[in-house]
């Protein structure tokens, strides 16, 4: 990885709350480690991941490589159609 916008990654982290969890998705550039976009949700549906992806693409253009853990949100039709 030799420059920005070459490789991006995304993942979801669970934030414990008093009554369950909030879910945080972040899209990050591997070269700069900059968080390009993020969203919070109270459910694990793919929608908030798609919103974060769309924002990153709009602001920075597409990367050459997009890495995920292949979770269901990132392999959903809604997500892969945007990517």
One Martini backbone bead per residue (centre of mass of N, CA, C, O) as a GRO file, in nm:
protein
   83
    1UNK     BB    1   0.092   0.040   0.028
    2UNK     BB    2   0.143   0.381  -0.130
    3UNK     BB    3  -0.155   0.521  -0.113
    4UNK     BB    4  -0.419   0.687  -0.127
    5UNK     BB    5  -0.710   0.514  -0.229
    6UNK     BB    6  -0.631   0.206  -0.262
    7UNK     BB    7  -0.720   0.107   0.041
    8UNK     BB    8  -1.006  -0.019   0.194
    9UNK     BB    9  -1.204  -0.041   0.498
   10UNK     BB   10  -1.442  -0.242   0.697
   11UNK     BB   11  -1.641  -0.220   1.008
   12UNK     BB   12  -1.794  -0.354   1.302
   13UNK     BB   13  -1.894  -0.220   1.617
   14UNK     BB   14  -1.966  -0.276   1.955
   15UNK     BB   15  -2.179  -0.083   2.177
   16UNK     BB   16  -2.236  -0.074   2.494
   17UNK     BB   17  -2.543  -0.067   2.664
   18UNK     BB   18  -2.787  -0.083   2.885
   19UNK     BB   19  -2.991  -0.199   2.626
   20UNK     BB   20  -2.746  -0.317   2.459
   21UNK     BB   21  -2.669  -0.197   2.128
   22UNK     BB   22  -2.444  -0.032   1.928
   23UNK     BB   23  -2.352   0.042   1.582
   24UNK     BB   24  -2.030   0.073   1.421
   25UNK     BB   25  -1.935   0.213   1.114
   26UNK     BB   26  -1.626   0.206   0.917
   27UNK     BB   27  -1.435   0.390   0.680
   28UNK     BB   28  -1.095   0.310   0.575
   29UNK     BB   29  -0.774   0.415   0.513
   30UNK     BB   30  -0.480   0.238   0.511
   31UNK     BB   31  -0.261   0.452   0.469
   32UNK     BB   32  -0.377   0.694   0.667
   33UNK     BB   33  -0.619   0.602   0.874
   34UNK     BB   34  -0.866   0.734   0.772
   35UNK     BB   35  -1.185   0.833   0.836
   36UNK     BB   36  -1.428   0.865   0.586
   37UNK     BB   37  -1.669   0.710   0.739
   38UNK     BB   38  -1.980   0.701   0.946
   39UNK     BB   39  -2.208   0.490   1.152
   40UNK     BB   40  -2.506   0.458   1.338
   41UNK     BB   41  -2.685   0.181   1.507
   42UNK     BB   42  -2.962  -0.032   1.640
   43UNK     BB   43  -2.892  -0.215   1.389
   44UNK     BB   44  -2.774  -0.488   1.154
   45UNK     BB   45  -2.829  -0.366   0.904
   46UNK     BB   46  -2.714  -0.254   0.586
   47UNK     BB   47  -2.790   0.052   0.560
   48UNK     BB   48  -2.556   0.195   0.726
   49UNK     BB   49  -2.331   0.086   0.542
   50UNK     BB   50  -2.423   0.212   0.278
   51UNK     BB   51  -2.410   0.506   0.370
   52UNK     BB   52  -2.105   0.510   0.428
   53UNK     BB   53  -2.013   0.431   0.146
   54UNK     BB   54  -2.142   0.661  -0.015
   55UNK     BB   55  -1.992   0.891   0.122
   56UNK     BB   56  -1.703   0.803   0.052
   57UNK     BB   57  -1.740   0.800  -0.256
   58UNK     BB   58  -1.827   1.096  -0.286
   59UNK     BB   59  -1.566   1.227  -0.146
   60UNK     BB   60  -1.317   1.010  -0.284
   61UNK     BB   61  -1.388   0.785  -0.437
   62UNK     BB   62  -1.271   0.501  -0.560
   63UNK     BB   63  -1.112   0.227  -0.487
   64UNK     BB   64  -0.922  -0.044  -0.571
   65UNK     BB   65  -0.967  -0.160  -0.274
   66UNK     BB   66  -1.205  -0.367  -0.075
   67UNK     BB   67  -1.212  -0.447   0.271
   68UNK     BB   68  -1.353  -0.732   0.442
   69UNK     BB   69  -1.514  -0.988   0.652
   70UNK     BB   70  -1.784  -1.092   0.504
   71UNK     BB   71  -2.026  -0.987   0.611
   72UNK     BB   72  -2.361  -0.958   0.557
   73UNK     BB   73  -2.357  -0.652   0.494
   74UNK     BB   74  -2.109  -0.676   0.272
   75UNK     BB   75  -2.279  -0.913   0.094
   76UNK     BB   76  -2.501  -0.759   0.016
   77UNK     BB   77  -2.674  -0.631  -0.238
   78UNK     BB   78  -2.680  -0.334  -0.154
   79UNK     BB   79  -2.369  -0.309  -0.121
   80UNK     BB   80  -2.253  -0.435  -0.392
   81UNK     BB   81  -2.398  -0.237  -0.586
   82UNK     BB   82  -2.236   0.013  -0.494
   83UNK     BB   83  -1.945  -0.122  -0.532
   0.00000   0.00000   0.00000
